[in-house]
Short mmCIF file of C-alpha atoms in Angstrom, two decimals:
data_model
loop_
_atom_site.label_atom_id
_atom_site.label_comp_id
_atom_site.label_asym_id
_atom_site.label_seq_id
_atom_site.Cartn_x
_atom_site.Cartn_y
_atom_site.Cartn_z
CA UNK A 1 7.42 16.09 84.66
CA UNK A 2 9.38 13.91 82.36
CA UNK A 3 12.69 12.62 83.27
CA UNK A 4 13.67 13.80 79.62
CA UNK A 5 12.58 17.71 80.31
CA UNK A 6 14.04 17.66 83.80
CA UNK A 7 17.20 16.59 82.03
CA UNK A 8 17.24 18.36 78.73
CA UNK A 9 14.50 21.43 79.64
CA UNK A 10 14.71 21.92 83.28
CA UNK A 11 17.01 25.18 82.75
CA UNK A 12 15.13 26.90 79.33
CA UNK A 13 13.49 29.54 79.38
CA UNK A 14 11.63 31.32 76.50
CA UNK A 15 13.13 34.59 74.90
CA UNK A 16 10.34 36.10 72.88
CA UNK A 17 9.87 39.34 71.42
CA UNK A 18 6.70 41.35 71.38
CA UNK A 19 3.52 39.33 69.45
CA UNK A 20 6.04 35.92 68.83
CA UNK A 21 6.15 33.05 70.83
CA UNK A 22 8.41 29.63 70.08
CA UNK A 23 8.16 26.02 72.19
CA UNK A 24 8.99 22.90 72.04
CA UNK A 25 6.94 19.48 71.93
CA UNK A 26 7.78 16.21 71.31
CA UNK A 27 6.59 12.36 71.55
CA UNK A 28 8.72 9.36 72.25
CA UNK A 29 8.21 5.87 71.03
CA UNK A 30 4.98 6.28 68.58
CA UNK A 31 4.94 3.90 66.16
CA UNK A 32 1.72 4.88 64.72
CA UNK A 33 1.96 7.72 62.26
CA UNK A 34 -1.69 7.57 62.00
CA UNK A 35 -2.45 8.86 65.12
CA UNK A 36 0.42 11.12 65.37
CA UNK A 37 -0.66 14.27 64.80
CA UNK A 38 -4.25 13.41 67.65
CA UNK A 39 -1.63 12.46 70.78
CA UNK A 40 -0.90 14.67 73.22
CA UNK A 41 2.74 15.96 72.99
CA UNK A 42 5.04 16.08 75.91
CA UNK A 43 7.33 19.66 77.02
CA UNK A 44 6.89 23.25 76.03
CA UNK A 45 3.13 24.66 75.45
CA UNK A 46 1.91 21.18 74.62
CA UNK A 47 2.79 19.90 78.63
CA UNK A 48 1.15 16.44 77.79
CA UNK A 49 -2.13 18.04 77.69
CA UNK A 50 -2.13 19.22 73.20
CA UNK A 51 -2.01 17.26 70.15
CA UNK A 52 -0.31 19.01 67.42
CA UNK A 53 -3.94 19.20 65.85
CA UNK A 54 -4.94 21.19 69.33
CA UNK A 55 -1.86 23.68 68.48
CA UNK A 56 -2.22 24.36 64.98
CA UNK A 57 -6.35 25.31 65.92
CA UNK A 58 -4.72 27.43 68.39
CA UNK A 59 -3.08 29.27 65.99
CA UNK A 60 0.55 27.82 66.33
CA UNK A 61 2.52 26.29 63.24
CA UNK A 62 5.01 23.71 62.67
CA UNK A 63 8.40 25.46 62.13
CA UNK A 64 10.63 22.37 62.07
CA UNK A 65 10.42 18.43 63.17
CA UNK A 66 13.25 16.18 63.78
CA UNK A 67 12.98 12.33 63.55
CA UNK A 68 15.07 9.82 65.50
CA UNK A 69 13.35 6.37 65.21
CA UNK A 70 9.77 6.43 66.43
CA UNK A 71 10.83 10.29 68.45
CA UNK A 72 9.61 13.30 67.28
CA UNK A 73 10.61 16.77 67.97
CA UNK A 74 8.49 19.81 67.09
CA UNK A 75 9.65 23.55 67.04
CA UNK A 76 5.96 25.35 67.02
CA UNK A 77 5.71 28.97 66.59
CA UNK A 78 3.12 31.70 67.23
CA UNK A 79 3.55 34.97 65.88
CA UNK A 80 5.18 36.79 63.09
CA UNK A 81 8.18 38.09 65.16
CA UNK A 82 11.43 35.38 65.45
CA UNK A 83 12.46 33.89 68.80
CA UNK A 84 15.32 32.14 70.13
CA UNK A 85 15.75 29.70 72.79
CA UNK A 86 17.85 30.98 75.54
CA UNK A 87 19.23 29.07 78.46
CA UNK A 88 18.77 31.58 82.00
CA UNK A 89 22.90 30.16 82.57
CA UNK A 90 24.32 30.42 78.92
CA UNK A 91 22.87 30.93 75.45
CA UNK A 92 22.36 28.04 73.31
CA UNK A 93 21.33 28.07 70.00
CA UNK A 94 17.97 25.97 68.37
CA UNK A 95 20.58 23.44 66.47
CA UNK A 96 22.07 22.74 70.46
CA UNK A 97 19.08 22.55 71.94
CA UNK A 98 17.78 19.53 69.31
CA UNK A 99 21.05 17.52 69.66
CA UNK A 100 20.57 17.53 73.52
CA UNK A 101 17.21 15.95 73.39
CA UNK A 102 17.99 13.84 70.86
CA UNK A 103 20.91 12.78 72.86
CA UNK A 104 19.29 12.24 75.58
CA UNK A 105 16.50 9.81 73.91
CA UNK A 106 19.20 7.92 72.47
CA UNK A 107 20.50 7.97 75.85
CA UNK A 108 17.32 6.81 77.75
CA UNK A 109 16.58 4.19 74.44
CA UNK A 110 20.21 2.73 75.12
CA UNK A 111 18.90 2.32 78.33
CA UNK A 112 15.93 0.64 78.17
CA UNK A 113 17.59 -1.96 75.57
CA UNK A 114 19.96 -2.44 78.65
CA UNK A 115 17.27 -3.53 80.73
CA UNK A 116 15.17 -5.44 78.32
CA UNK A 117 18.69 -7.54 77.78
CA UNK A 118 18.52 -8.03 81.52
CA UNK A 119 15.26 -8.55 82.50
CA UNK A 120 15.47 -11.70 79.38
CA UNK A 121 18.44 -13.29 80.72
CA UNK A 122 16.85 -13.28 84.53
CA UNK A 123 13.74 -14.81 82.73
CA UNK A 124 15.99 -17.56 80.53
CA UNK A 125 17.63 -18.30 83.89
CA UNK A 126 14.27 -18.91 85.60
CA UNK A 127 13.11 -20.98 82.95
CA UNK A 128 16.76 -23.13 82.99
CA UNK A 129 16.60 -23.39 86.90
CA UNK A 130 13.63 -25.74 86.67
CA UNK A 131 14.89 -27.46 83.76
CA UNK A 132 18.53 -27.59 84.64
CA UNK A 133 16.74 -29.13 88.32
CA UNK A 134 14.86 -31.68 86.53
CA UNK A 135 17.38 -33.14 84.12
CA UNK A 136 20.78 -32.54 85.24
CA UNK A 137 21.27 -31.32 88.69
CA UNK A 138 21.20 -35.40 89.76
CA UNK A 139 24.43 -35.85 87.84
CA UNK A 140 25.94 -32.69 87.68
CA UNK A 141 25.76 -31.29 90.51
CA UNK A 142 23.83 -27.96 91.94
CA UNK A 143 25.82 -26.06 89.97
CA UNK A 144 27.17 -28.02 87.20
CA UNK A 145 30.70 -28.48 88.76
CA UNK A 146 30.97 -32.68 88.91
CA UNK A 147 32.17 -34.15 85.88
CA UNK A 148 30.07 -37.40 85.51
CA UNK A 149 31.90 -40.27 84.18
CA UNK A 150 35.34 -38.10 82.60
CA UNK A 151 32.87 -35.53 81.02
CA UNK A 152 33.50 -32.22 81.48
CA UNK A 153 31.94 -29.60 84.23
CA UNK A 154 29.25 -28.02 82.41
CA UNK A 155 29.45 -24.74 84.42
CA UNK A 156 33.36 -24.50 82.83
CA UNK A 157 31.48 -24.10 79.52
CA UNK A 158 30.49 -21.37 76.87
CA UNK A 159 27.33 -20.92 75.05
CA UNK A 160 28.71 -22.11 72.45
CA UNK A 161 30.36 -24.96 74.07
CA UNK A 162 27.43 -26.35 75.62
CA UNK A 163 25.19 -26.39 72.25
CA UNK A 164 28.04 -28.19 70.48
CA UNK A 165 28.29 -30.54 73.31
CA UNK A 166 24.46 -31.83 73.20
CA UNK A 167 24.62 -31.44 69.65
CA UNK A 168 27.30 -34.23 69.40
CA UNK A 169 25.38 -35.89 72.19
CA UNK A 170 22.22 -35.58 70.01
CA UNK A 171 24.65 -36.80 66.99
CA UNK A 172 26.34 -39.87 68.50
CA UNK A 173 29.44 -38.18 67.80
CA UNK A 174 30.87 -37.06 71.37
CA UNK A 175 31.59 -40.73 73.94
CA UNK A 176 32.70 -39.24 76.75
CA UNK A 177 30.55 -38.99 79.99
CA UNK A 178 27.46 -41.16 79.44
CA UNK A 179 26.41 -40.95 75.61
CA UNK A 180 23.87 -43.30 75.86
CA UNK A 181 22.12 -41.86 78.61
CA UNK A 182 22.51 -38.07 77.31
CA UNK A 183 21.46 -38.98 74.06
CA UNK A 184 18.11 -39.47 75.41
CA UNK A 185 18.55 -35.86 77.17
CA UNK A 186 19.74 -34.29 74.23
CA UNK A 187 16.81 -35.17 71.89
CA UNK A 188 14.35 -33.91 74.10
CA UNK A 189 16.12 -30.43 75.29
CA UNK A 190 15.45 -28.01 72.96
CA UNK A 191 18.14 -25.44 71.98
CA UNK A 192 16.34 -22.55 73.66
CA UNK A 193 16.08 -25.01 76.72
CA UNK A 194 20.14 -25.71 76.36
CA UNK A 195 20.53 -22.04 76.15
CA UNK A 196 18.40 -21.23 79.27
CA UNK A 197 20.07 -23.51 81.40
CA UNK A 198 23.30 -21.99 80.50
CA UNK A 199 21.93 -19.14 81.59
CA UNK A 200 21.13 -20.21 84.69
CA UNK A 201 24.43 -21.41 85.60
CA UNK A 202 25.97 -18.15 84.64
CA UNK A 203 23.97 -16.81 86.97
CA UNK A 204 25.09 -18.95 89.66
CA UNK A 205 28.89 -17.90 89.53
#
């Protein structure tokens, strides 16, 4: 089952009276509105196994949708008679019930932004080990702690710091360390490659 029912969903159960029936579908992350209404839905009746064309031929209608991005939320019902979700602990009201789920995929997006931000600075890191190896490591040390000829440790540095620094490298406008031989460094390191080898020795402290 989804991680978002067994959070969210786990606990509902459906209150319905005589010939009336009321679920709950939804889709995460589809970004083609084409196709929307042929994918299978996720929760309630739907249980990743319905499209909200399969519903609507089985005689269910769309009460209400909510949008959050590329997440939809459908509230199908069957039936002529009203219903109400009701949790088997405490009743909760339709309105409730939405602003859980959608908390909880703004939750779970949150998330996964988290971990896409990681997983990119591990990757910039890898890239800056074999470039920070190749280029630097001879004169500044394994992790950019020696300060060759009064220049400054490069591992002591920002982001920001360390663009500026090849930049007036690059520039002929910074004299300290060896300009002459960094200037030939400079021009052929990239700003993404600067950036990765910070990047790298961040990830060395």
């Amino acid at each position: 089952m989804n991680s978002l029912l067994k959070i969210s969903l786990s606990t509902l159960a459906l209150s319905t009276l005589t010939f009336a029936q009321t679920t709950m579908c939804f889709k995460e992350n589809h970004t083609n509105l084409m196709t929307l209404e042929k994918v299978a839905l996720d929760g309630g009746e739907c249980n990743s196994q319905y499209s909200l064309t399969d519903m609507k031929n089985s005689g269910w209608r769309v009460d209400d949708i909510k949008i959050n991005n590329n997440n939809y939320i459908y509230i199908l019902k069957k039936g002529t008679t009203s219903t109400a979700f009701v949790n088997t602990n405490t009743n909760i009201s339709q309105e409730e019930l939405e602003k859980r789920v959608l908390a909880k995929l703004e939750a779970k997006q949150a998330q996964e932004k988290k971990e896409k931000e990681i997983e990119e600075k591990i990757m910039k890191a890898q890239r800056g080990q074999e470039l920070y190896e190749n280029k630097c490591q001879s004169c500044h040390g394994k992790k950019g702690e020696l300060e060759p000829g009064l220049s400054v440790a490069i591992n002591t540095l920002s982001e920001e710091d360390i663009l500026e620094l090849m930049d007036g490298y690059k520039r002929g406008t910074y004299s300290k360390g060896n300009p002459y031989q960094m200037r030939a460094y400079a021009t052929t390191t990239t700003e993404e490659d600067t950036i990765n080898i910070f990047n790298y020795l961040q990830s060395l402290k």
